[in-house]
Short mmCIF file of C-alpha atoms in Angstrom, two decimals:
data_model
loop_
_atom_site.label_atom_id
_atom_site.label_comp_id
_atom_site.label_asym_id
_atom_site.label_seq_id
_atom_site.Cartn_x
_atom_site.Cartn_y
_atom_site.Cartn_z
CA MET J 577 7.76 7.97 -31.79
CA SER J 578 6.56 5.24 -33.76
CA THR J 579 5.80 1.56 -32.82
CA TRP J 580 6.33 -1.75 -34.39
CA GLY J 581 2.68 -2.33 -35.62
CA GLY J 582 0.66 -1.06 -32.64
CA PRO J 583 0.01 -3.17 -29.20
CA VAL J 584 1.38 -7.05 -29.32
CA ASP J 585 0.10 -10.15 -27.71
CA VAL J 586 3.27 -11.80 -26.43
CA THR J 587 4.75 -13.41 -23.31
CA LEU J 588 8.03 -11.88 -22.26
CA THR J 589 10.47 -14.77 -20.65
CA GLY J 590 13.49 -15.22 -19.73
CA GLY J 591 14.15 -12.09 -17.56
CA ARG J 592 14.49 -10.84 -14.00
CA VAL J 593 11.20 -9.87 -13.36
CA VAL J 594 10.44 -7.34 -10.68
CA THR J 595 7.18 -7.65 -9.04
CA PRO J 596 5.60 -5.85 -6.29
CA ASP J 597 6.55 -8.68 -4.10
CA GLY J 598 10.00 -9.32 -5.26
CA VAL J 599 12.23 -10.72 -8.19
CA LEU J 600 11.36 -13.68 -10.27
CA ASP J 601 14.41 -14.95 -11.32
CA ARG J 602 12.63 -17.14 -14.04
CA GLY J 603 9.83 -14.86 -14.49
CA TRP J 604 7.45 -13.98 -17.41
CA VAL J 605 4.72 -11.14 -18.05
CA ALA J 606 1.71 -11.93 -20.87
CA VAL J 607 0.71 -8.85 -22.52
CA ARG J 608 -2.82 -9.17 -23.93
CA ASP J 609 -4.70 -6.02 -25.46
CA GLY J 610 -2.29 -3.35 -24.10
CA LEU J 611 -2.54 -4.92 -20.74
CA ILE J 612 -0.59 -7.27 -18.35
CA ALA J 613 -2.68 -10.37 -18.54
CA ALA J 614 -0.42 -12.33 -16.09
CA VAL J 615 2.77 -12.32 -14.21
CA GLY J 616 4.43 -15.58 -13.21
CA ASP J 617 7.41 -17.89 -12.45
CA GLY J 618 8.74 -20.71 -14.09
CA ALA J 619 6.83 -22.10 -17.31
CA PRO J 620 5.36 -19.55 -19.32
CA PRO J 621 2.01 -19.95 -20.72
CA ASP J 622 1.37 -21.10 -24.28
CA GLY J 623 1.52 -18.63 -27.16
CA PRO J 624 3.86 -16.46 -28.73
CA THR J 625 7.19 -15.50 -26.40
CA THR J 626 9.99 -13.11 -26.79
CA ASP J 627 13.19 -14.20 -24.95
CA LEU J 628 14.59 -11.47 -22.75
CA GLY J 629 18.03 -13.03 -22.56
CA GLY J 630 18.50 -12.41 -18.97
CA GLY J 631 17.68 -8.71 -18.84
CA TRP J 632 15.80 -7.01 -15.91
CA LEU J 633 11.98 -6.46 -16.54
CA VAL J 634 10.70 -3.18 -14.83
CA PRO J 635 7.74 -1.18 -14.91
CA GLY J 636 7.63 1.65 -17.10
CA PHE J 637 9.19 4.89 -15.36
CA VAL J 638 7.05 7.82 -14.03
CA ASP J 639 8.50 11.03 -13.71
CA ILE J 640 6.54 13.95 -12.02
CA HIS J 641 8.79 16.69 -12.63
CA CYS J 642 10.20 17.17 -16.02
CA HIS J 643 10.29 20.45 -18.15
CA GLY J 644 11.06 18.99 -21.47
CA GLY J 645 13.52 16.85 -23.62
CA GLY J 646 14.33 16.28 -27.03
CA GLY J 647 15.37 19.67 -27.67
CA GLU J 648 11.69 21.33 -27.08
CA ALA J 649 10.02 22.49 -23.84
CA PHE J 650 6.70 21.73 -22.31
CA THR J 651 6.08 25.70 -22.58
CA ASN J 652 5.47 25.15 -25.98
CA ALA J 653 1.91 25.71 -27.46
CA ASP J 654 2.50 23.46 -30.47
CA PRO J 655 1.26 19.99 -29.64
CA ALA J 656 3.72 18.46 -32.06
CA ARG J 657 6.69 19.98 -29.95
CA VAL J 658 5.45 19.19 -26.59
CA THR J 659 5.05 15.34 -28.09
CA LYS J 660 8.24 15.47 -29.08
CA ALA J 661 9.39 16.19 -25.57
CA ALA J 662 7.55 13.56 -24.13
CA ASN J 663 8.70 10.93 -26.71
CA ALA J 664 12.36 11.93 -26.16
CA HIS J 665 11.82 10.57 -22.55
CA ARG J 666 9.65 7.48 -23.44
CA ARG J 667 12.45 6.29 -25.47
CA HIS J 668 14.47 6.10 -22.28
CA GLY J 669 11.72 4.37 -20.10
CA THR J 670 9.41 6.72 -19.12
CA THR J 671 6.10 5.97 -20.01
CA THR J 672 4.10 8.19 -17.89
CA ILE J 673 5.49 11.93 -17.68
CA VAL J 674 3.91 15.28 -15.89
CA ALA J 675 4.64 18.45 -17.58
CA SER J 676 6.37 20.97 -15.27
CA LEU J 677 6.13 24.65 -16.07
CA VAL J 678 8.44 27.19 -14.61
CA SER J 679 7.75 30.42 -13.37
CA ARG J 680 6.08 33.23 -15.60
CA PRO J 681 3.56 35.72 -15.06
CA VAL J 682 0.13 34.20 -14.09
CA PRO J 683 -1.80 34.95 -17.20
CA GLU J 684 0.95 33.67 -19.43
CA LEU J 685 0.92 30.43 -17.35
CA ALA J 686 -2.56 30.15 -17.33
CA ASP J 687 -2.19 30.02 -21.58
CA GLN J 688 0.52 27.59 -21.23
CA VAL J 689 -1.76 25.34 -18.79
CA ARG J 690 -4.71 25.73 -21.64
CA ALA J 691 -2.32 24.79 -24.25
CA LEU J 692 -1.41 21.33 -22.57
CA THR J 693 -4.71 20.39 -20.97
CA GLY J 694 -5.82 19.02 -24.31
CA LEU J 695 -2.58 16.94 -24.35
CA VAL J 696 -3.59 15.80 -20.91
CA GLN J 697 -6.78 14.53 -22.08
CA ASP J 698 -4.98 12.89 -24.83
CA GLY J 699 -2.64 10.92 -22.55
CA VAL J 700 0.50 12.41 -23.96
CA VAL J 701 1.35 13.95 -20.48
CA ALA J 702 -0.36 12.63 -17.40
CA GLY J 703 -1.00 16.46 -16.11
CA ILE J 704 0.50 19.38 -15.24
CA HIS J 705 3.07 20.57 -12.43
CA LEU J 706 3.55 24.33 -11.57
CA GLU J 707 6.90 24.98 -10.22
CA GLY J 708 6.31 28.86 -9.56
CA PRO J 709 5.89 31.65 -9.47
CA PHE J 710 4.84 31.19 -6.09
CA LEU J 711 8.60 30.96 -4.68
CA SER J 712 10.81 32.44 -2.39
CA ALA J 713 13.28 35.08 -4.28
CA ALA J 714 15.98 33.97 -1.90
CA ARG J 715 15.94 30.41 -3.32
CA CYS J 716 14.65 30.98 -6.70
CA GLY J 717 17.60 29.04 -8.62
CA ALA J 718 16.78 29.40 -12.36
CA HIS J 719 13.26 31.15 -11.76
CA ASP J 720 13.16 34.77 -12.63
CA PRO J 721 13.07 36.48 -9.50
CA ALA J 722 11.27 39.49 -11.13
CA ILE J 723 8.29 37.25 -11.63
CA LEU J 724 7.58 35.55 -8.38
CA CYS J 725 4.93 36.47 -6.32
CA PRO J 726 2.49 35.58 -3.30
CA PRO J 727 -0.03 32.48 -4.01
CA GLU J 728 -3.15 34.48 -3.65
CA ARG J 729 -6.50 32.85 -4.09
CA GLY J 730 -7.18 34.54 -7.23
CA ALA J 731 -4.10 33.52 -8.91
CA LEU J 732 -4.39 30.06 -8.04
CA ASP J 733 -7.93 29.93 -9.02
CA LEU J 734 -7.20 31.51 -12.64
CA LEU J 735 -4.47 28.70 -13.22
CA LEU J 736 -6.69 25.73 -11.71
CA ALA J 737 -9.39 27.15 -14.08
CA ALA J 738 -7.13 27.02 -17.08
CA GLY J 739 -6.82 23.36 -16.59
CA ALA J 740 -10.16 22.60 -16.00
CA VAL J 741 -12.26 19.81 -17.93
CA PRO J 742 -15.59 19.05 -18.35
CA THR J 743 -15.36 15.30 -17.28
CA GLY J 744 -12.52 13.58 -15.65
CA ARG J 745 -9.60 14.92 -13.48
CA ASP J 746 -8.38 18.39 -14.17
CA ALA J 747 -5.05 19.08 -15.83
CA VAL J 748 -3.45 20.77 -13.01
CA ARG J 749 -1.93 17.97 -10.62
CA MET J 750 0.67 19.79 -8.29
CA ILE J 751 1.73 23.02 -7.91
CA THR J 752 4.88 23.96 -5.72
CA ILE J 753 5.01 26.62 -3.13
CA ALA J 754 7.28 28.33 -0.37
CA PRO J 755 4.93 28.24 2.43
CA GLU J 756 6.59 31.32 4.42
CA LEU J 757 5.16 33.47 1.57
CA GLU J 758 1.97 35.78 2.29
CA HIS J 759 -1.15 33.27 1.90
CA GLY J 760 1.15 30.57 1.74
CA VAL J 761 -0.35 27.86 4.21
CA ASP J 762 -3.69 29.19 3.25
CA ALA J 763 -2.88 28.38 -0.52
CA VAL J 764 -1.61 24.99 0.49
CA ARG J 765 -5.06 24.35 2.09
CA HIS J 766 -6.99 25.48 -1.07
CA LEU J 767 -5.23 23.34 -3.01
CA VAL J 768 -5.82 20.33 -1.09
CA ASP J 769 -9.53 21.14 -1.32
CA GLN J 770 -9.53 21.24 -4.93
CA GLY J 771 -7.64 17.93 -5.35
CA VAL J 772 -4.27 19.27 -6.37
CA LEU J 773 -0.87 18.03 -4.65
CA ALA J 774 0.87 20.95 -2.80
CA ALA J 775 4.44 20.80 -2.90
CA ILE J 776 6.92 22.55 -0.94
CA GLY J 777 9.82 24.01 -2.52
CA HIS J 778 12.37 27.00 -3.31
CA THR J 779 11.78 27.80 -0.05
CA ASP J 780 13.68 29.80 2.73
CA ALA J 781 11.58 28.92 5.50
CA THR J 782 12.40 27.68 9.03
CA GLU J 783 11.26 24.21 10.31
CA ALA J 784 8.71 26.20 12.27
CA GLN J 785 7.52 27.85 8.94
CA ILE J 786 7.47 24.38 7.30
CA ARG J 787 5.38 22.53 10.00
CA PRO J 788 1.98 24.40 9.39
CA ALA J 789 2.14 23.87 5.58
CA VAL J 790 2.49 20.04 6.25
CA GLU J 791 -0.46 20.17 8.71
CA ALA J 792 -2.62 22.00 5.97
CA GLY J 793 -1.85 19.16 3.63
CA ALA J 794 1.33 19.83 1.83
CA THR J 795 2.46 16.16 1.09
CA VAL J 796 5.45 16.57 -1.72
CA ALA J 797 8.78 17.99 -1.21
CA THR J 798 9.77 19.46 -4.42
CA HIS J 799 13.89 18.37 -5.19
CA LEU J 800 14.70 18.02 -1.79
CA PHE J 801 18.22 19.73 -0.77
CA ASN J 802 17.96 21.72 -3.86
CA GLY J 803 16.46 25.31 -3.85
CA MET J 804 15.71 25.10 -0.29
CA ARG J 805 17.41 26.58 3.05
CA PRO J 806 20.14 23.96 4.04
CA LEU J 807 19.98 21.54 6.67
CA HIS J 808 21.48 22.93 10.00
CA HIS J 809 22.21 20.96 13.43
CA ARG J 810 20.37 23.92 14.87
CA GLU J 811 17.84 24.85 12.36
CA PRO J 812 16.74 22.07 10.48
CA GLY J 813 14.89 23.98 7.98
CA PRO J 814 12.65 22.65 5.27
CA ILE J 815 15.02 19.52 4.58
CA GLY J 816 14.86 18.36 8.02
CA ALA J 817 11.14 19.06 8.72
CA LEU J 818 10.06 17.58 5.18
CA LEU J 819 12.34 14.20 5.19
CA ASP J 820 11.41 13.53 9.03
CA ASP J 821 7.58 13.90 8.32
CA GLU J 822 5.82 10.37 7.38
CA ARG J 823 3.27 12.42 5.29
CA VAL J 824 5.83 13.58 2.84
CA THR J 825 7.04 12.31 -0.32
CA VAL J 826 10.46 13.60 -1.02
CA GLU J 827 11.59 14.12 -4.76
CA LEU J 828 15.32 13.54 -5.43
CA ILE J 829 17.15 14.55 -8.63
CA CYS J 830 19.76 11.32 -9.02
CA ASP J 831 21.83 12.90 -11.81
CA LEU J 832 24.87 12.86 -9.30
CA VAL J 833 25.43 16.58 -9.81
CA HIS J 834 22.42 18.09 -8.06
CA LEU J 835 22.86 15.72 -4.98
CA HIS J 836 25.91 13.70 -3.92
CA PRO J 837 25.33 9.79 -3.71
CA THR J 838 25.55 9.84 0.19
CA ALA J 839 22.76 12.40 0.12
CA VAL J 840 20.48 10.38 -1.79
CA ARG J 841 20.94 7.23 -0.08
CA LEU J 842 20.55 8.84 3.22
CA ALA J 843 17.34 10.55 2.20
CA ALA J 844 16.02 7.35 0.48
CA ARG J 845 16.98 5.21 3.59
CA HIS J 846 15.25 7.54 6.10
CA ALA J 847 12.16 8.19 3.69
CA GLY J 848 11.74 4.47 2.73
CA ARG J 849 10.34 3.33 -0.72
CA ASP J 850 6.76 4.54 0.35
CA ARG J 851 8.36 8.33 0.31
CA THR J 852 11.03 8.46 -2.10
CA VAL J 853 10.55 9.67 -5.89
CA LEU J 854 13.23 9.97 -8.26
CA VAL J 855 12.70 12.73 -10.51
CA THR J 856 14.64 14.31 -13.71
CA ASP J 857 13.77 18.00 -13.55
CA ALA J 858 14.93 17.80 -17.38
CA ILE J 859 15.16 20.68 -19.71
CA ALA J 860 14.72 20.64 -23.34
CA ALA J 861 18.43 19.88 -23.60
CA ALA J 862 18.02 16.31 -22.41
CA GLY J 863 18.87 13.71 -24.80
CA VAL J 864 20.16 16.57 -27.03
CA GLY J 865 23.46 17.83 -25.62
CA ASP J 866 25.49 20.94 -24.76
CA GLY J 867 24.39 24.27 -26.29
CA VAL J 868 22.46 27.28 -25.27
CA TYR J 869 18.80 27.09 -24.22
CA ASP J 870 15.56 29.37 -22.80
CA VAL J 871 14.31 28.44 -19.38
CA GLY J 872 11.57 30.43 -18.24
CA GLY J 873 13.03 33.64 -20.14
CA LEU J 874 16.43 32.94 -18.64
CA GLU J 875 19.58 32.25 -20.86
CA VAL J 876 20.85 28.74 -19.73
CA ARG J 877 24.09 27.17 -20.92
CA VAL J 878 24.70 23.44 -20.88
CA VAL J 879 28.31 22.18 -20.80
CA ASP J 880 29.32 18.75 -20.38
CA GLY J 881 25.52 17.91 -19.93
CA VAL J 882 25.21 20.35 -16.78
CA PRO J 883 22.68 23.31 -17.09
CA THR J 884 23.52 26.39 -15.24
CA LEU J 885 22.21 29.98 -15.83
CA ALA J 886 24.45 32.14 -17.99
CA GLY J 887 26.80 34.18 -16.36
CA GLY J 888 26.13 32.47 -13.00
CA ALA J 889 26.64 29.08 -11.16
CA SER J 890 23.18 28.06 -10.17
CA LEU J 891 21.91 24.95 -11.70
CA ALA J 892 19.26 25.35 -14.16
CA GLY J 893 17.07 21.77 -14.33
CA SER J 894 19.04 18.82 -15.44
CA THR J 895 19.76 16.75 -18.90
CA LEU J 896 18.73 13.52 -17.00
CA THR J 897 16.47 10.78 -18.11
CA MET J 898 14.56 8.51 -15.71
CA ASP J 899 16.95 5.32 -16.97
CA ALA J 900 19.95 7.21 -15.97
CA ALA J 901 18.49 8.27 -12.79
CA PHE J 902 17.38 4.37 -12.10
CA ARG J 903 20.99 3.11 -12.91
CA ASN J 904 22.71 5.83 -10.78
CA ALA J 905 20.44 4.77 -7.61
CA VAL J 906 21.69 1.29 -8.03
CA THR J 907 25.17 1.78 -9.01
CA SER J 908 26.20 4.64 -7.35
CA CYS J 909 23.91 5.42 -4.42
CA GLY J 910 23.33 1.86 -2.98
CA LEU J 911 19.58 1.54 -3.62
CA THR J 912 18.46 -2.22 -4.29
CA VAL J 913 16.59 -2.85 -7.50
CA GLU J 914 13.48 -3.22 -5.59
CA GLU J 915 13.97 0.18 -4.19
CA ALA J 916 14.73 1.72 -7.36
CA VAL J 917 11.77 0.62 -9.27
CA ALA J 918 9.51 1.82 -6.08
CA ALA J 919 11.15 5.18 -6.61
CA THR J 920 11.03 5.64 -10.29
CA SER J 921 7.54 3.75 -10.86
CA ALA J 922 4.93 2.63 -8.11
CA ARG J 923 5.45 5.57 -5.73
CA PRO J 924 5.16 8.34 -8.00
CA ALA J 925 1.96 6.41 -9.75
CA ARG J 926 0.71 6.05 -6.52
CA LEU J 927 1.10 9.77 -5.79
CA LEU J 928 -0.62 10.83 -8.82
CA GLY J 929 -3.42 8.33 -8.36
CA LEU J 930 -2.62 6.20 -11.24
CA SER J 931 -1.92 3.06 -9.36
CA ASP J 932 -4.64 1.14 -10.71
CA VAL J 933 -3.28 2.21 -13.97
CA THR J 934 0.32 1.62 -14.22
CA GLY J 935 3.58 1.94 -11.84
CA GLU J 936 3.85 -2.03 -11.10
CA LEU J 937 4.14 -5.37 -12.96
CA ARG J 938 0.80 -6.89 -12.20
CA ALA J 939 -2.09 -8.30 -13.90
CA GLY J 940 -4.74 -5.95 -14.89
CA LEU J 941 -2.21 -2.73 -15.06
CA ALA J 942 -1.25 -0.90 -18.52
CA ALA J 943 1.72 -3.21 -20.36
CA ASP J 944 4.20 -0.24 -19.58
CA LEU J 945 7.57 -2.06 -19.38
CA VAL J 946 11.11 -1.55 -19.70
CA VAL J 947 13.75 -4.03 -20.39
CA LEU J 948 17.01 -3.47 -19.02
CA ASP J 949 20.45 -4.90 -19.52
CA ALA J 950 22.92 -6.39 -16.91
CA GLU J 951 24.34 -2.71 -16.41
CA PHE J 952 20.73 -1.37 -16.05
CA ARG J 953 20.71 0.51 -19.40
CA PRO J 954 17.25 0.38 -21.53
CA ARG J 955 17.16 -2.22 -24.28
CA ASP J 956 13.61 -1.93 -25.23
CA VAL J 957 10.69 0.07 -23.85
CA MET J 958 6.64 -1.05 -24.31
CA SER J 959 4.15 1.38 -23.59
CA ARG J 960 0.73 0.38 -23.36
CA GLY J 961 1.52 -3.04 -25.11
CA ALA J 962 3.33 -1.22 -27.93
CA TRP J 963 7.10 -1.47 -28.63
CA VAL J 964 8.48 2.13 -28.69
CA LYS J 965 10.92 2.65 -31.56
CA ASP J 966 12.78 5.95 -32.70
#
């Protein structure tokens, strides 16, 4: 990724600006020194302006669950390749991204965490999410069942230590756990004590097994519906328990493959904008196309944009980008533009503890912006006040 001369000082006018308080039909956003200096409606302040031609202006997207893109996975030790993956999504409007890692043996995962930690400090990625190996073999999806293991304290501490930094927040931000595993609830409690988000996913738990994990502090449902025991009217399982608990934020993969639009709409309406987050769960194929890819040591084939395990029908991540998730949410699933903004920017930023940095069009926050056309396709992206260019 390159930029047009670095951060610019400009007022963006002539667009429909989506703010925390609603849509400004004649809105403007003043950008100064990489920050949003002011947001208003009507006549803009004096100075250089750029007319958005009636497009939508929304905050930069925040993706808390992404494995790669642009042909590269976040498992790579090469910083240039990790940066390429992050930039592939940045061009689609994702200005803040969490690097998700798939199940591998714990020592290998610790090495991957160490390799990424410097890039977290450099701001290339906003943190690390470990999706495994503490998952149910019965609901493992595209995770190698031979690698899965219970979340013992020693394994957790090894992974957390690998992402420790001398000053500031440590790199590991979220770990997904199947709470029915041995040590599962204790692991949730330990993660919360360490300031790490405990997520529940890839689980075959009953509702009765989910409840103690939420009481222990689990606050995220990893891609709700996918990789978990189905909802049943006599056994709600994890879907019913997590969706119905006001303490839990639910991830939804809005590619219209993992979830039917009706499922997205039902979940989003029940959870509301304060608990709904859209994620990509994207693999290296995002932004590249069909072909054969390696995901956690397993062969994945992408055909017509849909990744599945070779020789099987199990979905293996997605090729989704956040602009498409936003567009699908509004045009196919019935969410309002304001609800889509909350689910792709404001709520995930708040979940990561970054609401004082990004996630909204509000004075004082970073100038992370996406200009969308009438069909909600990205025309321009600004990251930290600089226009993003291929």
